[in-house]
Short mmCIF file of C-alpha atoms in Angstrom, two decimals:
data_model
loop_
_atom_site.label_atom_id
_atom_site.label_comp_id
_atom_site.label_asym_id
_atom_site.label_seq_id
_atom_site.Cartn_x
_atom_site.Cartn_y
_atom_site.Cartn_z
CA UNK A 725 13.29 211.21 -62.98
CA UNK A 726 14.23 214.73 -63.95
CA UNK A 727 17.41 215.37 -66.09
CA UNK A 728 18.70 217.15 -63.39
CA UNK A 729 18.84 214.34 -61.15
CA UNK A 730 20.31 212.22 -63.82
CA UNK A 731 23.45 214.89 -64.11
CA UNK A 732 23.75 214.50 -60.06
CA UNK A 733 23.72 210.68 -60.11
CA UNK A 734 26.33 210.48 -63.63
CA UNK A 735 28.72 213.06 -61.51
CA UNK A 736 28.15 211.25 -58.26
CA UNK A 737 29.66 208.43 -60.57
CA UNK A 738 32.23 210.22 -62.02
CA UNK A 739 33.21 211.60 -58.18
CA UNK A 740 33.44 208.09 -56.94
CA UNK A 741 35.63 206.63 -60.27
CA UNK A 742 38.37 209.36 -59.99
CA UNK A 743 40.06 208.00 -56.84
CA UNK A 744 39.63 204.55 -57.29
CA UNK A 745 41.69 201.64 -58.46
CA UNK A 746 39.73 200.72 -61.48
CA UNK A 747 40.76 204.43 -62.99
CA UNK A 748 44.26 203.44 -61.85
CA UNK A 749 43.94 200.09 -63.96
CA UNK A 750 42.26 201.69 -66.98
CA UNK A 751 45.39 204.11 -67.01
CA UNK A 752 47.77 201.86 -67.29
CA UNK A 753 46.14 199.74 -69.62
CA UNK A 754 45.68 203.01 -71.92
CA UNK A 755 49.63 203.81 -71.33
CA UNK A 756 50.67 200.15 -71.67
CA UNK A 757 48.28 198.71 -73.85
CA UNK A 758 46.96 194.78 -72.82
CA UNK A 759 47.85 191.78 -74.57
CA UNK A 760 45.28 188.72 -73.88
CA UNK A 761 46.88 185.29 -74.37
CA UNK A 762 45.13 182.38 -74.25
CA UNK A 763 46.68 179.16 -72.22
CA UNK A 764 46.33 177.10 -75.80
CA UNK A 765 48.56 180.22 -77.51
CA UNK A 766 51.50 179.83 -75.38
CA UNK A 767 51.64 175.45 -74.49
CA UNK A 768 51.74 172.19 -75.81
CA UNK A 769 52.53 168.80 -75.66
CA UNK A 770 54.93 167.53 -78.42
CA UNK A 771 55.20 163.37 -79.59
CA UNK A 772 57.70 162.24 -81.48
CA UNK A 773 61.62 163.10 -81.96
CA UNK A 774 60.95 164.66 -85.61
CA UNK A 775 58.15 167.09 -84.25
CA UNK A 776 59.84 168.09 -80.71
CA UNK A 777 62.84 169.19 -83.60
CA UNK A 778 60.66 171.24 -85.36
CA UNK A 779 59.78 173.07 -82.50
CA UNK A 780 63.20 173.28 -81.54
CA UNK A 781 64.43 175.03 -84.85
CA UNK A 782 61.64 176.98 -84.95
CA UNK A 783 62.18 178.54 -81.33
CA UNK A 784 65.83 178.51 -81.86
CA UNK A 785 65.11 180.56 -84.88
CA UNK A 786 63.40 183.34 -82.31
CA UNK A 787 65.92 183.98 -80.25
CA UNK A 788 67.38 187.07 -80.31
CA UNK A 789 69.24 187.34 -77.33
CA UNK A 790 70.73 183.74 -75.44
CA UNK A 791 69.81 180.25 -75.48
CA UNK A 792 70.44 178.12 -72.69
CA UNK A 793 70.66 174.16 -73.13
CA UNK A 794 70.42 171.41 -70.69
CA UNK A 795 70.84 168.14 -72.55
CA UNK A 796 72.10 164.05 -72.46
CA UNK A 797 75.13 163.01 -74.24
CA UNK A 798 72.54 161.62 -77.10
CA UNK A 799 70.52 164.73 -76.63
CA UNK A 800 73.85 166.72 -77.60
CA UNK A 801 74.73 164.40 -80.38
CA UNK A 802 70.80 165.87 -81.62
CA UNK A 803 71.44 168.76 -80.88
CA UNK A 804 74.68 168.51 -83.00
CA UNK A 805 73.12 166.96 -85.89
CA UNK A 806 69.98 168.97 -86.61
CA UNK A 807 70.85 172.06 -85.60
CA UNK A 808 73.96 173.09 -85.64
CA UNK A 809 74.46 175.48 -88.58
CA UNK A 810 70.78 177.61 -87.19
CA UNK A 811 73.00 178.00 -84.25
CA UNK A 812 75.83 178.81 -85.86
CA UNK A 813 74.23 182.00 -87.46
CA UNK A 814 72.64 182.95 -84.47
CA UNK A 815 75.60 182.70 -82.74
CA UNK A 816 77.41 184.83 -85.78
CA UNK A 817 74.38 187.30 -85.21
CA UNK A 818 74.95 187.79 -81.86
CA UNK A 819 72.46 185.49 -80.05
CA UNK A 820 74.53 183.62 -76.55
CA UNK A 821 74.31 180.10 -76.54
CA UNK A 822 75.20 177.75 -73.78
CA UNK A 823 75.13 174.66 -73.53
CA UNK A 824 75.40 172.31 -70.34
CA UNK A 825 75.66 168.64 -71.18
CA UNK A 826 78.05 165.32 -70.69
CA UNK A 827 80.69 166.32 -73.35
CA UNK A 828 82.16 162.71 -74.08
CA UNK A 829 82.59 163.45 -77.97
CA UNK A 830 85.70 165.38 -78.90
CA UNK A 831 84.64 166.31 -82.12
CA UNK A 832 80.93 167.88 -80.95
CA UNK A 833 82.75 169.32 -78.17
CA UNK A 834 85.58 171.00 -80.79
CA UNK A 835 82.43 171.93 -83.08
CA UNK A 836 80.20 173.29 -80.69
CA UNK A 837 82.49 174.89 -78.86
CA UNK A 838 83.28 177.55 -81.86
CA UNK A 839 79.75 178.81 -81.61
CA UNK A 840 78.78 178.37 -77.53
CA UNK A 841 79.47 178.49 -74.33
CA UNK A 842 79.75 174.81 -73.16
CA UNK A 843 79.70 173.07 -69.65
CA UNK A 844 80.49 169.19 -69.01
CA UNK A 845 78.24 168.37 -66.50
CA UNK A 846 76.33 165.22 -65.80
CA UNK A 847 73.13 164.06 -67.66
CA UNK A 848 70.38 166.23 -65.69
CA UNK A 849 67.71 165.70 -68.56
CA UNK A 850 66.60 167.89 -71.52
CA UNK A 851 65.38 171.66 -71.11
CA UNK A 852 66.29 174.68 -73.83
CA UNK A 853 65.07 178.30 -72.79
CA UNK A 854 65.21 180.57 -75.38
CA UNK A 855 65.46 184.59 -74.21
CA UNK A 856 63.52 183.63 -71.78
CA UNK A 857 60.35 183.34 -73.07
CA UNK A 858 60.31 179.77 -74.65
CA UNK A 859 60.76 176.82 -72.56
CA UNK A 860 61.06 172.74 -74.19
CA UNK A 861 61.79 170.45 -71.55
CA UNK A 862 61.24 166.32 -72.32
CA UNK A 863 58.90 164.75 -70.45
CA UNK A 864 60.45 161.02 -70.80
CA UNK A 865 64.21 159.68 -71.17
CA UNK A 866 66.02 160.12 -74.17
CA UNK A 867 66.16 156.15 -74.34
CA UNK A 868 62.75 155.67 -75.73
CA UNK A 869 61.90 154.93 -78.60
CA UNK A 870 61.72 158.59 -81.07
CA UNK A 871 58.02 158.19 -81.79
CA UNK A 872 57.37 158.08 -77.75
CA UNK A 873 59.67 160.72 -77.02
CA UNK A 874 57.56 163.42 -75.07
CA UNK A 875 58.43 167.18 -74.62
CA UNK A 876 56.22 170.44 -73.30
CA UNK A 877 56.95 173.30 -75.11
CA UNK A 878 55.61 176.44 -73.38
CA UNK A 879 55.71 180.35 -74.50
CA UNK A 880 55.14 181.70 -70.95
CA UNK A 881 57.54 183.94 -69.62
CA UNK A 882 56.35 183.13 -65.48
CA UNK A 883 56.92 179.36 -66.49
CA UNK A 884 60.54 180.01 -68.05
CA UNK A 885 62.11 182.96 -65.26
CA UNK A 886 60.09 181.75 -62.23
CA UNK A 887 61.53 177.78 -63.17
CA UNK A 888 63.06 176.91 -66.08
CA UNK A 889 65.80 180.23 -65.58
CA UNK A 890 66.24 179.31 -62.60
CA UNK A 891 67.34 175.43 -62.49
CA UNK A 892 69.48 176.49 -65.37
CA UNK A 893 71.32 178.98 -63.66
CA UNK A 894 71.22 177.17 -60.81
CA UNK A 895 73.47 174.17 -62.36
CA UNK A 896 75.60 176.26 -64.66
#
C-alpha cells in the first residue's frame, strides 16, 4: 500500500471524525475534564450505632452549604448528644441546618433551635443529606438493638437530588 494511499485513508478518517458525536464528546471532556467514580467510592452499608456516628460526623464535617435532617424523637436525642457542638460551628460558619423531627424535649428543642432550622413533625424515619451530595438513611427502626442498627450511606449526587432531596422537601 503506497504512502499516498495511507494519507487518503488517515484524512478520509479525519473527514468522517470532524462532524461526529464522538469529537463532540472528546470536546467536552477536554473543556470539562472527567471524573471516574467507582460504585464502591461513593456507597456503603454501615452496622452498628457507634460506626453509622462516625459517618455522620464525618459527613457533617463536609458540608459546606445545608444539612437537612429527618429523624425519631430518639434519633434527635442522638443527634443531640453526639453532635451537637460540630453543628454548632458549622452552623456559626455558615452551613443551614434543618432539622425535621418529633420535638417532645424542651430542652433539645431550646438547644437545637439556636443553631437550626427545626420542624415538629411526626416520626417518618432517619435520613441526613448533606449539600446534596451525601445521603445516610437507616435501614431498620431506631428500636433495635445499637449493634443491629443498619444505615446506607451513599456519596451520589443522582441518589440524594433525584430521592433523598426530594422526600425531604417534600415533608418540610
Amino acid at each position: 500500500v503506497s504512502m499516498k494511499r495511507k494519507y487518503e485513508d488517515m484524512a478520509e478518517r479525519v473527514d468522517k471524525l470532524k462532524g461526529s458525536k464522538i469529537l463532540e464528546d472528546m470536546e467536552n471532556i477536554y473543556k470539562e475534564g472527567l471524573s471516574l467514580v467507582t460504585p464502591t467510592e461513593m456507597t456503603g452499608t454501615l452496622k452498628g450505632s457507634l460506626i453509622i456516628n462516625r459517618q455522620l460526623q464525618s459527613i457533617f464535617k463536609e458540608a459546606r452549604q445545608n444539612i437537612e435532617i429527618m429523624t425519631t424523637e430518639k434519633g434527635l436525642q442522638d443527634i443531640h448528644s453526639n453532635h451537637f457542638r460540630t453543628l454548632k460551628k458549622l452552623s456559626k460558619r455558615g452551613v443551614k441546618i434543618k432539622i425535621m423531627a418529633p420535638l417532645k424535649n424542651e430542652e433539645i428543642r431550646k438547644s437545637l433551635s439556636e443553631i437550626a432550622e427545626l420542624r415538629d413533625s411526626p416520626a417518618l424515619g432517619r435520613v441526613a443529606v448533606i449539600d446534596g451530595e451525601h445521603m445516610l438513611m437507616a435501614l431498620t427502626d431506631d428500636k433495635v438493638h445499637e449493634t443491629q442498627d443498619l444505615a446506607l450511606w451513599t456519596n451520589s449526587k443522582h441518589a440524594v437530588q433525584s430521592m433523598a432531596g426530594p422526600l425531604f422537601s417534600q415533608y418540610w
